[in-house]
Short mmCIF file of N, CA, C and O in Angstrom, two decimals:
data_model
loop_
_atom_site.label_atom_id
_atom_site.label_comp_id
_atom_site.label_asym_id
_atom_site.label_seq_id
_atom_site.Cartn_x
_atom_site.Cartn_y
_atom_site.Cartn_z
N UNK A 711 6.63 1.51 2.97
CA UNK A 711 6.94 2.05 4.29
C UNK A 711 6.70 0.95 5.31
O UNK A 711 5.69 0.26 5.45
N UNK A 712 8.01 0.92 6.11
CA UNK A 712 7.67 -0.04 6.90
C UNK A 712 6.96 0.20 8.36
O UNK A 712 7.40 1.23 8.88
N UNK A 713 6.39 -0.19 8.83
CA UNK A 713 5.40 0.08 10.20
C UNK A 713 5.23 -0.70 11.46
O UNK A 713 4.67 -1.79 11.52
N UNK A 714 5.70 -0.14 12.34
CA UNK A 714 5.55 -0.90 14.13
C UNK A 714 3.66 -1.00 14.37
O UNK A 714 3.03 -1.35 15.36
N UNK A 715 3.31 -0.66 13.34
CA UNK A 715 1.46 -0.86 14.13
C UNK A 715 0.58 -0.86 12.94
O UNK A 715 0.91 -0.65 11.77
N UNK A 716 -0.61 -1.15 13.42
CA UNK A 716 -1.68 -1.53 11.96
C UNK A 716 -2.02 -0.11 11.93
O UNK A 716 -2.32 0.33 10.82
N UNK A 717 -2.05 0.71 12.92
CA UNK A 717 -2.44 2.31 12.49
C UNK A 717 -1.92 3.05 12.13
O UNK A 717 -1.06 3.53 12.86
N UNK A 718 -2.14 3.61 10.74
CA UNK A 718 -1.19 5.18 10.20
C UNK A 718 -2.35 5.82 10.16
O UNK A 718 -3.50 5.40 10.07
N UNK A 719 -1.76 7.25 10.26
CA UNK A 719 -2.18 9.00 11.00
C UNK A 719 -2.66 8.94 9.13
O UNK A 719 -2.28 8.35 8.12
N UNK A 720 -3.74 9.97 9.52
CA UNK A 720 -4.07 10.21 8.13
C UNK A 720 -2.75 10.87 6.99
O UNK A 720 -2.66 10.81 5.77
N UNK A 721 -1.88 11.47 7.99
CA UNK A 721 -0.78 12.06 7.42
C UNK A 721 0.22 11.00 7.13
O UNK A 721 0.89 11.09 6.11
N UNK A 722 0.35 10.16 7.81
CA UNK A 722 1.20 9.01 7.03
C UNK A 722 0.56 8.33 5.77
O UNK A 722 1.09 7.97 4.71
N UNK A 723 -0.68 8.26 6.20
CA UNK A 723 -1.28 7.66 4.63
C UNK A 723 -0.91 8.24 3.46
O UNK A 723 -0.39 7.81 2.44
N UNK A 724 -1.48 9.81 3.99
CA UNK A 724 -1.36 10.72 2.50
C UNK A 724 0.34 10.78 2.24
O UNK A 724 0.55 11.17 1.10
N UNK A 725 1.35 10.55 2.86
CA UNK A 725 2.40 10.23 3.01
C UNK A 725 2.78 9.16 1.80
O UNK A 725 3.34 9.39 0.73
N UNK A 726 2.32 8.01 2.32
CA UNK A 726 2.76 6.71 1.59
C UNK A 726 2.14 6.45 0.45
O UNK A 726 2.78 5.82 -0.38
N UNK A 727 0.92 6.81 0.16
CA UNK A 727 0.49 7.68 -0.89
C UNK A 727 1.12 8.29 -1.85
O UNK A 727 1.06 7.98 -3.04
N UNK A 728 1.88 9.36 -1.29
CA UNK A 728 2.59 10.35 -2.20
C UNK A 728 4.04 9.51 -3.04
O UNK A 728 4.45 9.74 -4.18
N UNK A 729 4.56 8.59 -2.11
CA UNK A 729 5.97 7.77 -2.07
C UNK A 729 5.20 6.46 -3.04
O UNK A 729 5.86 5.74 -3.79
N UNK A 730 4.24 6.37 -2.92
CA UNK A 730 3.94 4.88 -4.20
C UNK A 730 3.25 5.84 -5.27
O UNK A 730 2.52 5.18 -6.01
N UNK A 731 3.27 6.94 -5.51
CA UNK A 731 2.65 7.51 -6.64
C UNK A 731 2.98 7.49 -8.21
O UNK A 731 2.44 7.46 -9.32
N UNK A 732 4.53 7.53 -7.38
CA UNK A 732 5.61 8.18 -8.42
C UNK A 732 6.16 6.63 -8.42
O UNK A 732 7.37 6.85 -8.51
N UNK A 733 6.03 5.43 -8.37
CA UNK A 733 6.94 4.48 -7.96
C UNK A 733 6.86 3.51 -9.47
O UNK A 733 5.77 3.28 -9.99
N UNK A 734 7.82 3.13 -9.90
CA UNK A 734 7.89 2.47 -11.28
C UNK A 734 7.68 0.79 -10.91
O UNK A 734 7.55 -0.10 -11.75
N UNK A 735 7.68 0.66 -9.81
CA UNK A 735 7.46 -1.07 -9.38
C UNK A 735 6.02 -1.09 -8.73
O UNK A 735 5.73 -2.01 -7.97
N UNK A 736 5.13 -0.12 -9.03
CA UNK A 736 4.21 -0.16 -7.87
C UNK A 736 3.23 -1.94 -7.96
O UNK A 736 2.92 -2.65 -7.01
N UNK A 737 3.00 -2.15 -9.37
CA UNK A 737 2.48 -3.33 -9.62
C UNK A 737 3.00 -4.38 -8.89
O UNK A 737 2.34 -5.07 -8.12
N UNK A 738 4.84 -4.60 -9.25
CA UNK A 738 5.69 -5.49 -8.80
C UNK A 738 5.44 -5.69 -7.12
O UNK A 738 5.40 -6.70 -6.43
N UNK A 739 5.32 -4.34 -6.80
CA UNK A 739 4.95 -4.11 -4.95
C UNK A 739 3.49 -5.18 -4.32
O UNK A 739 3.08 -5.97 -3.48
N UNK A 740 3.24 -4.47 -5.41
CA UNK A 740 1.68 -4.78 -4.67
C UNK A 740 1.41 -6.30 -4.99
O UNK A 740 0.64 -6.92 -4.26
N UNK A 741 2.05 -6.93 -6.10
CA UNK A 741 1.96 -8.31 -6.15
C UNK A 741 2.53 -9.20 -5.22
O UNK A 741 1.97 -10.21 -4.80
N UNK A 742 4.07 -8.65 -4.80
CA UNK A 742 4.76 -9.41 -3.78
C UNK A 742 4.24 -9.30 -2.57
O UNK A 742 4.33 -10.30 -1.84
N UNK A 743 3.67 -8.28 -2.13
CA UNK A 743 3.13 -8.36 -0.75
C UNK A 743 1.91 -9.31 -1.02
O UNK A 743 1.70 -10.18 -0.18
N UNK A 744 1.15 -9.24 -2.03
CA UNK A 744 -0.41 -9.85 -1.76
C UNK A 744 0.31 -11.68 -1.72
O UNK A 744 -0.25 -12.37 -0.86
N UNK A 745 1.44 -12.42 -2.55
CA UNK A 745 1.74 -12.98 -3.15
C UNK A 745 2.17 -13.95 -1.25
O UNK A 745 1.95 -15.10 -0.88
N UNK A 746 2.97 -12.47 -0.37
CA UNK A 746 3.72 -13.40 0.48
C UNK A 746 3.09 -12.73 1.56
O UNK A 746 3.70 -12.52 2.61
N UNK A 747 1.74 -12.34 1.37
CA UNK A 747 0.78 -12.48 2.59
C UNK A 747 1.38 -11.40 3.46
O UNK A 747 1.38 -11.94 4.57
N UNK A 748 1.69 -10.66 3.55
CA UNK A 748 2.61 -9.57 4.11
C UNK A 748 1.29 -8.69 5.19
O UNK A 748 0.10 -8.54 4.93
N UNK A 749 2.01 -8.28 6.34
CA UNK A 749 0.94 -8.24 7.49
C UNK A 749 1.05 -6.99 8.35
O UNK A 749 0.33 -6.74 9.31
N UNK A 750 2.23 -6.09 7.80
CA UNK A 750 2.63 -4.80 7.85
C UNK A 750 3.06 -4.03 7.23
O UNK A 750 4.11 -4.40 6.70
N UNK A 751 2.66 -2.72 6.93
CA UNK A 751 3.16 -1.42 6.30
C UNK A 751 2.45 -1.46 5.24
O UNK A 751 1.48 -2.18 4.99
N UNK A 752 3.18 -0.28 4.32
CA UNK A 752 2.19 0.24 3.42
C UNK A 752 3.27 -0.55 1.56
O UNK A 752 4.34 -0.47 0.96
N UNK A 753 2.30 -1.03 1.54
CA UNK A 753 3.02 -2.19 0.24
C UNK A 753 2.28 -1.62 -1.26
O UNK A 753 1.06 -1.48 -1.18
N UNK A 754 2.82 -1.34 -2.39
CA UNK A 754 2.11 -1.66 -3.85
C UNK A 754 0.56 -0.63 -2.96
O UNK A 754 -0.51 -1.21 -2.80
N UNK A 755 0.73 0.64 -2.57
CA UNK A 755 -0.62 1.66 -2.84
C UNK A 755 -1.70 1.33 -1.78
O UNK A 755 -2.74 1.98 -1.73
N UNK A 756 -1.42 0.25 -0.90
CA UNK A 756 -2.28 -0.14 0.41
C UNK A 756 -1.40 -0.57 1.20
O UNK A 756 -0.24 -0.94 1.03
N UNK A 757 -2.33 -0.47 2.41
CA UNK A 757 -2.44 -0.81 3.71
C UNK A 757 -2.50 -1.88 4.15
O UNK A 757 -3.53 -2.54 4.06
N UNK A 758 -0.92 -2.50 4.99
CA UNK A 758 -1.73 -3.87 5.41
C UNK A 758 -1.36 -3.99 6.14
O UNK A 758 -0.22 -3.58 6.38
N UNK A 759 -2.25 -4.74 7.11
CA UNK A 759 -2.36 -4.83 8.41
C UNK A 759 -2.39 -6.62 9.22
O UNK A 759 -2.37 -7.56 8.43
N UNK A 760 -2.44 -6.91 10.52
CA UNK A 760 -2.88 -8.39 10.41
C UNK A 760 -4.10 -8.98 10.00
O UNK A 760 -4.21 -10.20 9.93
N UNK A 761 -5.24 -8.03 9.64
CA UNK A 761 -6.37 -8.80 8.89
C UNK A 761 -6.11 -9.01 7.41
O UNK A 761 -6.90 -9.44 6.57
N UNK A 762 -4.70 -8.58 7.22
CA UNK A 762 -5.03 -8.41 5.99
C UNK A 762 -4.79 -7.05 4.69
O UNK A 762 -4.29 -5.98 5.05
N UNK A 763 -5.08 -7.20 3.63
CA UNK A 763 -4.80 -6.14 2.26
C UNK A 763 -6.03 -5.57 2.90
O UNK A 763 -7.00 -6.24 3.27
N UNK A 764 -5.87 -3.93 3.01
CA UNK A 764 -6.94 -3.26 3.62
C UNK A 764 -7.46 -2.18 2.33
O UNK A 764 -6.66 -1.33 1.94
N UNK A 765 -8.75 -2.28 1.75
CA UNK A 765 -8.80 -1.35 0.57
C UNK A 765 -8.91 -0.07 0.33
O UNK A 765 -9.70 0.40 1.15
N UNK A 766 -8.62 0.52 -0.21
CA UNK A 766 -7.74 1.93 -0.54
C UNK A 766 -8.68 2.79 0.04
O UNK A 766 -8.22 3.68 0.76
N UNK A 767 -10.24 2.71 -0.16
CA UNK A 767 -11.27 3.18 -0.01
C UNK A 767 -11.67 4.46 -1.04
O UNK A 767 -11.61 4.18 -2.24
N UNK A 768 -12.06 5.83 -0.68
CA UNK A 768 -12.16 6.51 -1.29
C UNK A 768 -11.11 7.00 -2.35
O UNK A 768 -11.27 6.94 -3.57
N UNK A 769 -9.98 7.51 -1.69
CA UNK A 769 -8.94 7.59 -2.16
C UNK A 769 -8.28 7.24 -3.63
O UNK A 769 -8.60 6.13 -4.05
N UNK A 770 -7.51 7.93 -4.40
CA UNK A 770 -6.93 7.15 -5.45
C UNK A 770 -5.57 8.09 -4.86
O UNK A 770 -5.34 9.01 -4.07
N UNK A 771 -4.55 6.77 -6.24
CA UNK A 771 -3.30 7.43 -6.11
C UNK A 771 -3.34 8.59 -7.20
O UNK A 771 -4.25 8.59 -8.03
N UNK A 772 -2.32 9.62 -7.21
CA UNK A 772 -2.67 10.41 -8.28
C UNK A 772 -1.17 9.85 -9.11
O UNK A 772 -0.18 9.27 -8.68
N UNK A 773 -1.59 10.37 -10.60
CA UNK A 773 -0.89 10.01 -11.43
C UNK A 773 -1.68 9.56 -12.14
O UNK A 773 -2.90 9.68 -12.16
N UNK A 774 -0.37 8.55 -13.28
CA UNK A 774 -1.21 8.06 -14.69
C UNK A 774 -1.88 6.88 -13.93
O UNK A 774 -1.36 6.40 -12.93
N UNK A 775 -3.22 6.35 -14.54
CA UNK A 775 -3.63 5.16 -14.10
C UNK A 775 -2.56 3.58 -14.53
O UNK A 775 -1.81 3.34 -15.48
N UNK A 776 -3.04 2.66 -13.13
CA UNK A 776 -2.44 1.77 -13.80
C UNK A 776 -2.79 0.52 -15.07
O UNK A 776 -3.94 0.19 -15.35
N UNK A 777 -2.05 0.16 -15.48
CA UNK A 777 -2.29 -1.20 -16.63
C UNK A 777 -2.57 -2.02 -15.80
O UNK A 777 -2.05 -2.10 -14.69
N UNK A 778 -3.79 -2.99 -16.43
CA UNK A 778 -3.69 -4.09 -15.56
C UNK A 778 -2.74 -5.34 -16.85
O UNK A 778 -2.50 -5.25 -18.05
N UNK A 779 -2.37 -6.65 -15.56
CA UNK A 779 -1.82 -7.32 -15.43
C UNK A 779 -2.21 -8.21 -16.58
O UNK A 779 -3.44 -8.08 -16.59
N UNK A 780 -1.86 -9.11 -17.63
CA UNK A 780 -2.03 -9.52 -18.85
C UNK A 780 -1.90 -11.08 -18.52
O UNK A 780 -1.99 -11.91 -19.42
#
């Protein structure tokens, strides 16, 4: 999701959330943003903002867990 500001409504979270849950690239996501430093919206299951990959915190995504990276 792309974003005009570092702040999403708790309802956009649980939002973008719901939209990377189900997502078959979520790994691919979350690598390219961390990869090209990316400084807005909601990328690969987080938040990022201009400080930065912001961490998920309490939260998980629901679904199957993921594999890690080999």
């Amino acid at each position: 999701m792309f974003t005009t500001t570092d702040r999403l409504s708790p309802e956009d979270h649980a939002f973008c959330e719901s939209l990377c849950a189900g997502c078959k690239v979520l790994d691919l996501c979350d690598t390219y943003a961390t990869t090209a430093d990316v400084r807005m919206g909601f990328w690969g299951g987080h938040r990022h903002t201009q400080k930065g990959k912001q961490p998920a915190g309490p939260r998980t995504l629901p679904g199957p867990p993921r594999q890690a990276s080999t």
